[in-house]
Amino acid sequence: MSFTDIAFFAFVGVTVLAYFITPKRFRWITLLVASLAFYWINSGWLLLILLGTCTVTFGCALWIEASNKRGKEELKALGKKASRADKKNLRAKTKKRSRRILTVGVVLVLGALLLLKYYDFFADNAAGLLKPFGIRPPHFAFLLPLGISFYTLQAIAYMTDVFRGKVTADRNFCKFTLFMSFFPQIVQGPIPRHGQLAKQLYEPHSFDYTRLCHGAQLALWGLFQKMVIADRLATPVSQVFENYTQYHGLMLFLAAAGYGLQVYTDFSGGMDIARGVAQMLGIELELNFKQPYFSISIEDFWRRWHITLGSWMKNYVFYPLSLSKAFAGLSRKSRRFLGDFVGKRLPPILAMFTVYFLVGFWHGADWKYIMYGVWNGIFLVAGILLPEQYAKWTDRLHIDRESFYWRTFQIVRTFVICTLGRLFSRGETLEAAWQMFGSIFTEWSNLTFLSESTRLTLGLTERDWILLFAAVMVLLWVDRKHEHGIRLREAIDRQRLPLRWVIYYGGILAVYIFGVWGPAYDAASFIYGQF
Amino acid sequence: MEEILEILQEVRPDVDFLAEERLIDDDILDSFDIITIVGEFNEEFDIEIDVEDLEPENFNTVAAMQELIEKLQSE
């Protein structure tokens, strides 16, 4: 049951109705039942793997909290007269003990993800090394539980937050299972933090007509992005990427740009459906996109794109790595050889590279995804190391860095870098991506894509292209309004009733008439749902 | 306070640290700036700022940073 199935809308309708007619103190149970039912319908017995992760995470968090509490009591028992060194030692001992428990939890939940999602990748890569010894690791092709890449990160964040004393460990296993499995976010996020989401799920919400309308509007907008734009773009994009040797130069760049737009509308559309459905129930999920096509640098892009993954990586990989003793030692040593400027920046640069390597790897068990991460990492590091040179160059060219034209140039430049990066994430293989990359730069003057005969062999009719163009213009207009802080749903609220209903029906009809439906279309394939 | 300001201005000369009150919330300092600043604070004030301390409320203003440093020095 995908977010775009009629059955899903019926499921949401029943859940919303059931939620608001359930007595307030049991409303969280309605959400839990709906979430487990949704998971069961989609994944069957793989639900047990999710429940296994919930059990390990729940138990480890309680254990960590007990360890922290014991440390605090021991510190109290030392009394005020104890020396600073004694207190420091005791704190370090407590931390070490709690960290050990955290490690157990992380190894177990991450182990499940590594085994199920990455085992075959490791086996394939190890096969070459083990060949001389006559060993051939077996292939398993495990079925992936729905949302495992997302809920595993959620579980790690929760245990770490308990370890850091940011949140209190849950005492009720069923409530905690709801936090882990809440149905709008289980498929592809946003990756929530316990402090932001759990309380909203456990506390009852009263019915609010305006909020219900806003949630439905947001979900409808999500459907528009997914069904009118993303699914329409999927056909020509696949045609080019799957037959990349037949296309050249700018055509390949356009296909990569098309894929970028497809991923954006697919993922952001899915997020808006998830956020819209949650909003109907009175629950606010975190924002995952903030008009990424208006980014002025790669760094800015990653602040606006898949925000909750970026935030997770920052809090649970980048900061701990950068502040680790090993990295601090590296900084001291590198200053001696490389000077102050590079030495000071080396630990965060290495940590950032690690983050983008992991971001790539998280997307899939393939070297092409790793290259996608590294590609982004290179530009981020360049942005860190070269700001002074960058300022010098722009000064020398008498460029006003605040001007509209410069900002437009920055947006276009970021778009080009991101688009080239898409070759790695969408290319059939890493070799195919490099080949396409080369063709873009060596055969750029090949303009066959402009001809009607080429355009119409990509699986879309002339009507489809016009529709696609119009829909993308609507998307651009909406994103521009959001970029300027205009809240469109509130603006709709201020309109007279007949106009409001014209807008609602217009939206529904647009999705119904212009959405890509039909038997050939696999409604389950949200791109990020597969990650 | 002066030492703190000196460090901050060395890392980000383009920011008016005394005027800003939402250095983190408004994305004026990014995660890379934070790590560089923390490294400098650790060295200058002989403290150990931990991951747990990397919260917006500890870095939104110069006063908050000073408070964090004093707290860690007294521990």
JSON list of C-alpha atoms in Angstrom, two decimals, chain A residues 41-169:
[
{"chain": "A", "resi": 41, "resn": "ILE", "atom": "CA", "xyz": [0.15, -4.85, 5.15]},
{"chain": "A", "resi": 42, "resn": "ASN", "atom": "CA", "xyz": [3.37, -3.66, 3.49]},
{"chain": "A", "resi": 43, "resn": "SER", "atom": "CA", "xyz": [5.95, -5.99, 4.95]},
{"chain": "A", "resi": 44, "resn": "GLY", "atom": "CA", "xyz": [4.21, -8.98, 6.57]},
{"chain": "A", "resi": 45, "resn": "TRP", "atom": "CA", "xyz": [6.46, -10.94, 8.89]},
{"chain": "A", "resi": 46, "resn": "LEU", "atom": "CA", "xyz": [9.31, -8.46, 8.42]},
{"chain": "A", "resi": 47, "resn": "LEU", "atom": "CA", "xyz": [7.42, -6.55, 11.10]},
{"chain": "A", "resi": 48, "resn": "LEU", "atom": "CA", "xyz": [9.24, -8.83, 13.55]},
{"chain": "A", "resi": 49, "resn": "ILE", "atom": "CA", "xyz": [12.57, -7.27, 12.55]},
{"chain": "A", "resi": 50, "resn": "LEU", "atom": "CA", "xyz": [11.20, -3.81, 13.30]},
{"chain": "A", "resi": 51, "resn": "LEU", "atom": "CA", "xyz": [9.89, -5.08, 16.65]},
{"chain": "A", "resi": 52, "resn": "GLY", "atom": "CA", "xyz": [13.31, -6.62, 17.34]},
{"chain": "A", "resi": 53, "resn": "THR", "atom": "CA", "xyz": [14.96, -3.23, 16.79]},
{"chain": "A", "resi": 54, "resn": "CYS", "atom": "CA", "xyz": [12.34, -1.62, 19.05]},
{"chain": "A", "resi": 55, "resn": "THR", "atom": "CA", "xyz": [13.06, -4.16, 21.81]},
{"chain": "A", "resi": 56, "resn": "VAL", "atom": "CA", "xyz": [16.84, -3.74, 21.67]},
{"chain": "A", "resi": 57, "resn": "THR", "atom": "CA", "xyz": [16.61, 0.06, 21.51]},
{"chain": "A", "resi": 58, "resn": "PHE", "atom": "CA", "xyz": [14.03, 0.29, 24.29]},
{"chain": "A", "resi": 59, "resn": "GLY", "atom": "CA", "xyz": [16.06, -2.00, 26.58]},
{"chain": "A", "resi": 60, "resn": "CYS", "atom": "CA", "xyz": [19.43, -0.39, 25.92]},
{"chain": "A", "resi": 61, "resn": "ALA", "atom": "CA", "xyz": [18.03, 3.10, 26.50]},
{"chain": "A", "resi": 62, "resn": "LEU", "atom": "CA", "xyz": [16.69, 2.08, 29.91]},
{"chain": "A", "resi": 63, "resn": "TRP", "atom": "CA", "xyz": [20.00, 0.42, 30.75]},
{"chain": "A", "resi": 64, "resn": "ILE", "atom": "CA", "xyz": [21.99, 3.52, 29.72]},
{"chain": "A", "resi": 65, "resn": "GLU", "atom": "CA", "xyz": [19.74, 5.73, 31.79]},
{"chain": "A", "resi": 66, "resn": "ALA", "atom": "CA", "xyz": [20.16, 3.47, 34.82]},
{"chain": "A", "resi": 67, "resn": "SER", "atom": "CA", "xyz": [23.93, 3.63, 34.36]},
{"chain": "A", "resi": 68, "resn": "ASN", "atom": "CA", "xyz": [23.86, 7.45, 34.13]},
{"chain": "A", "resi": 69, "resn": "LYS", "atom": "CA", "xyz": [21.67, 7.63, 37.22]},
{"chain": "A", "resi": 70, "resn": "ARG", "atom": "CA", "xyz": [24.04, 5.39, 39.16]},
{"chain": "A", "resi": 71, "resn": "GLY", "atom": "CA", "xyz": [26.90, 7.69, 38.17]},
{"chain": "A", "resi": 72, "resn": "LYS", "atom": "CA", "xyz": [25.03, 10.74, 39.44]},
{"chain": "A", "resi": 73, "resn": "GLU", "atom": "CA", "xyz": [24.27, 9.03, 42.76]},
{"chain": "A", "resi": 74, "resn": "GLU", "atom": "CA", "xyz": [27.92, 8.02, 43.18]},
{"chain": "A", "resi": 75, "resn": "LEU", "atom": "CA", "xyz": [28.96, 11.61, 42.45]},
{"chain": "A", "resi": 76, "resn": "LYS", "atom": "CA", "xyz": [26.52, 12.84, 45.07]},
{"chain": "A", "resi": 77, "resn": "ALA", "atom": "CA", "xyz": [27.86, 10.31, 47.56]},
{"chain": "A", "resi": 78, "resn": "LEU", "atom": "CA", "xyz": [31.39, 11.64, 47.06]},
{"chain": "A", "resi": 79, "resn": "GLY", "atom": "CA", "xyz": [30.21, 14.87, 48.65]},
{"chain": "A", "resi": 80, "resn": "LYS", "atom": "CA", "xyz": [31.25, 18.45, 48.14]},
{"chain": "A", "resi": 81, "resn": "LYS", "atom": "CA", "xyz": [34.65, 17.95, 49.70]},
{"chain": "A", "resi": 82, "resn": "ALA", "atom": "CA", "xyz": [35.83, 15.52, 47.03]},
{"chain": "A", "resi": 83, "resn": "SER", "atom": "CA", "xyz": [38.64, 16.79, 44.83]},
{"chain": "A", "resi": 84, "resn": "ARG", "atom": "CA", "xyz": [38.06, 17.98, 41.25]},
{"chain": "A", "resi": 85, "resn": "ALA", "atom": "CA", "xyz": [40.19, 15.10, 39.97]},
{"chain": "A", "resi": 86, "resn": "ASP", "atom": "CA", "xyz": [38.08, 12.51, 41.84]},
{"chain": "A", "resi": 87, "resn": "LYS", "atom": "CA", "xyz": [34.88, 13.95, 40.43]},
{"chain": "A", "resi": 88, "resn": "LYS", "atom": "CA", "xyz": [36.37, 14.00, 36.97]},
{"chain": "A", "resi": 89, "resn": "ASN", "atom": "CA", "xyz": [37.45, 10.38, 37.27]},
{"chain": "A", "resi": 90, "resn": "LEU", "atom": "CA", "xyz": [34.03, 9.31, 38.42]},
{"chain": "A", "resi": 91, "resn": "ARG", "atom": "CA", "xyz": [32.34, 11.15, 35.55]},
{"chain": "A", "resi": 92, "resn": "ALA", "atom": "CA", "xyz": [34.71, 9.51, 33.07]},
{"chain": "A", "resi": 93, "resn": "LYS", "atom": "CA", "xyz": [34.01, 6.08, 34.59]},
{"chain": "A", "resi": 94, "resn": "THR", "atom": "CA", "xyz": [30.25, 6.59, 34.33]},
{"chain": "A", "resi": 95, "resn": "LYS", "atom": "CA", "xyz": [30.57, 7.76, 30.77]},
{"chain": "A", "resi": 96, "resn": "LYS", "atom": "CA", "xyz": [32.70, 4.79, 29.84]},
{"chain": "A", "resi": 97, "resn": "ARG", "atom": "CA", "xyz": [30.18, 2.37, 31.33]},
{"chain": "A", "resi": 98, "resn": "SER", "atom": "CA", "xyz": [27.20, 4.01, 29.63]},
{"chain": "A", "resi": 99, "resn": "ARG", "atom": "CA", "xyz": [29.09, 4.24, 26.35]},
{"chain": "A", "resi": 100, "resn": "ARG", "atom": "CA", "xyz": [29.69, 0.50, 26.44]},
{"chain": "A", "resi": 101, "resn": "ILE", "atom": "CA", "xyz": [25.94, -0.12, 26.67]},
{"chain": "A", "resi": 102, "resn": "LEU", "atom": "CA", "xyz": [25.32, 2.39, 23.89]},
{"chain": "A", "resi": 103, "resn": "THR", "atom": "CA", "xyz": [27.86, 0.54, 21.75]},
{"chain": "A", "resi": 104, "resn": "VAL", "atom": "CA", "xyz": [26.03, -2.75, 22.32]},
{"chain": "A", "resi": 105, "resn": "GLY", "atom": "CA", "xyz": [22.76, -1.15, 21.23]},
{"chain": "A", "resi": 106, "resn": "VAL", "atom": "CA", "xyz": [24.26, 0.55, 18.18]},
{"chain": "A", "resi": 107, "resn": "VAL", "atom": "CA", "xyz": [26.08, -2.61, 17.08]},
{"chain": "A", "resi": 108, "resn": "LEU", "atom": "CA", "xyz": [22.89, -4.66, 17.32]},
{"chain": "A", "resi": 109, "resn": "VAL", "atom": "CA", "xyz": [20.56, -2.30, 15.42]},
{"chain": "A", "resi": 110, "resn": "LEU", "atom": "CA", "xyz": [23.20, -1.23, 12.91]},
{"chain": "A", "resi": 111, "resn": "GLY", "atom": "CA", "xyz": [24.24, -4.86, 12.54]},
{"chain": "A", "resi": 112, "resn": "ALA", "atom": "CA", "xyz": [20.73, -5.75, 11.36]},
{"chain": "A", "resi": 113, "resn": "LEU", "atom": "CA", "xyz": [20.88, -2.98, 8.74]},
{"chain": "A", "resi": 114, "resn": "LEU", "atom": "CA", "xyz": [24.37, -3.93, 7.59]},
{"chain": "A", "resi": 115, "resn": "LEU", "atom": "CA", "xyz": [23.46, -7.59, 7.34]},
{"chain": "A", "resi": 116, "resn": "LEU", "atom": "CA", "xyz": [20.18, -7.13, 5.49]},
{"chain": "A", "resi": 117, "resn": "LYS", "atom": "CA", "xyz": [21.06, -4.22, 3.23]},
{"chain": "A", "resi": 118, "resn": "TYR", "atom": "CA", "xyz": [24.84, -4.42, 2.75]},
{"chain": "A", "resi": 119, "resn": "TYR", "atom": "CA", "xyz": [25.82, -8.07, 3.17]},
{"chain": "A", "resi": 120, "resn": "ASP", "atom": "CA", "xyz": [25.75, -8.84, -0.57]},
{"chain": "A", "resi": 121, "resn": "PHE", "atom": "CA", "xyz": [27.79, -5.71, -1.32]},
{"chain": "A", "resi": 122, "resn": "PHE", "atom": "CA", "xyz": [30.50, -6.77, 1.13]},
{"chain": "A", "resi": 123, "resn": "ALA", "atom": "CA", "xyz": [30.35, -10.38, -0.11]},
{"chain": "A", "resi": 124, "resn": "ASP", "atom": "CA", "xyz": [30.80, -9.23, -3.73]},
{"chain": "A", "resi": 125, "resn": "ASN", "atom": "CA", "xyz": [33.77, -7.06, -2.84]},
{"chain": "A", "resi": 126, "resn": "ALA", "atom": "CA", "xyz": [35.33, -9.72, -0.62]},
{"chain": "A", "resi": 127, "resn": "ALA", "atom": "CA", "xyz": [34.88, -12.36, -3.34]},
{"chain": "A", "resi": 128, "resn": "GLY", "atom": "CA", "xyz": [37.73, -10.91, -5.40]},
{"chain": "A", "resi": 129, "resn": "LEU", "atom": "CA", "xyz": [40.08, -10.92, -2.40]},
{"chain": "A", "resi": 130, "resn": "LEU", "atom": "CA", "xyz": [39.13, -14.43, -1.32]},
{"chain": "A", "resi": 131, "resn": "LYS", "atom": "CA", "xyz": [39.27, -15.96, -4.79]},
{"chain": "A", "resi": 132, "resn": "PRO", "atom": "CA", "xyz": [42.94, -17.10, -4.54]},
{"chain": "A", "resi": 133, "resn": "PHE", "atom": "CA", "xyz": [41.96, -19.09, -1.42]},
{"chain": "A", "resi": 134, "resn": "GLY", "atom": "CA", "xyz": [39.07, -20.79, -3.21]},
{"chain": "A", "resi": 135, "resn": "ILE", "atom": "CA", "xyz": [36.49, -19.18, -0.93]},
{"chain": "A", "resi": 136, "resn": "ARG", "atom": "CA", "xyz": [33.32, -17.79, -2.39]},
{"chain": "A", "resi": 137, "resn": "PRO", "atom": "CA", "xyz": [31.03, -15.96, 0.07]},
{"chain": "A", "resi": 138, "resn": "PRO", "atom": "CA", "xyz": [27.37, -16.92, -0.45]},
{"chain": "A", "resi": 139, "resn": "HIS", "atom": "CA", "xyz": [24.73, -14.46, -1.72]},
{"chain": "A", "resi": 140, "resn": "PHE", "atom": "CA", "xyz": [21.53, -14.05, 0.27]},
{"chain": "A", "resi": 141, "resn": "ALA", "atom": "CA", "xyz": [19.52, -11.22, -1.38]},
{"chain": "A", "resi": 142, "resn": "PHE", "atom": "CA", "xyz": [17.62, -10.58, 1.88]},
{"chain": "A", "resi": 143, "resn": "LEU", "atom": "CA", "xyz": [14.24, -8.91, 1.75]},
{"chain": "A", "resi": 144, "resn": "LEU", "atom": "CA", "xyz": [14.53, -5.41, 3.21]},
{"chain": "A", "resi": 145, "resn": "PRO", "atom": "CA", "xyz": [12.09, -4.44, 5.94]},
{"chain": "A", "resi": 146, "resn": "LEU", "atom": "CA", "xyz": [10.19, -1.26, 5.06]},
{"chain": "A", "resi": 147, "resn": "GLY", "atom": "CA", "xyz": [12.02, 1.90, 6.14]},
{"chain": "A", "resi": 148, "resn": "ILE", "atom": "CA", "xyz": [14.95, 0.06, 7.77]},
{"chain": "A", "resi": 149, "resn": "SER", "atom": "CA", "xyz": [17.47, 2.70, 6.67]},
{"chain": "A", "resi": 150, "resn": "PHE", "atom": "CA", "xyz": [15.36, 5.36, 8.36]},
{"chain": "A", "resi": 151, "resn": "TYR", "atom": "CA", "xyz": [14.25, 3.67, 11.57]},
{"chain": "A", "resi": 152, "resn": "THR", "atom": "CA", "xyz": [17.77, 2.38, 12.28]},
{"chain": "A", "resi": 153, "resn": "LEU", "atom": "CA", "xyz": [19.06, 5.97, 12.33]},
{"chain": "A", "resi": 154, "resn": "GLN", "atom": "CA", "xyz": [16.08, 6.95, 14.47]},
{"chain": "A", "resi": 155, "resn": "ALA", "atom": "CA", "xyz": [16.94, 4.20, 16.99]},
{"chain": "A", "resi": 156, "resn": "ILE", "atom": "CA", "xyz": [20.61, 5.22, 17.15]},
{"chain": "A", "resi": 157, "resn": "ALA", "atom": "CA", "xyz": [19.64, 8.86, 17.66]},
{"chain": "A", "resi": 158, "resn": "TYR", "atom": "CA", "xyz": [17.30, 7.94, 20.51]},
{"chain": "A", "resi": 159, "resn": "MET", "atom": "CA", "xyz": [19.85, 5.80, 22.39]},
{"chain": "A", "resi": 160, "resn": "THR", "atom": "CA", "xyz": [22.53, 8.46, 21.93]},
{"chain": "A", "resi": 161, "resn": "ASP", "atom": "CA", "xyz": [20.19, 11.20, 23.15]},
{"chain": "A", "resi": 162, "resn": "VAL", "atom": "CA", "xyz": [19.48, 9.15, 26.29]},
{"chain": "A", "resi": 163, "resn": "PHE", "atom": "CA", "xyz": [23.24, 8.62, 26.72]},
{"chain": "A", "resi": 164, "resn": "ARG", "atom": "CA", "xyz": [23.82, 12.37, 26.41]},
{"chain": "A", "resi": 165, "resn": "GLY", "atom": "CA", "xyz": [21.01, 13.08, 28.87]},
{"chain": "A", "resi": 166, "resn": "LYS", "atom": "CA", "xyz": [18.98, 14.99, 26.27]},
{"chain": "A", "resi": 167, "resn": "VAL", "atom": "CA", "xyz": [15.85, 12.86, 26.64]},
{"chain": "A", "resi": 168, "resn": "THR", "atom": "CA", "xyz": [14.37, 10.58, 29.26]},
{"chain": "A", "resi": 169, "resn": "ALA", "atom": "CA", "xyz": [14.11, 6.91, 28.28]}
]
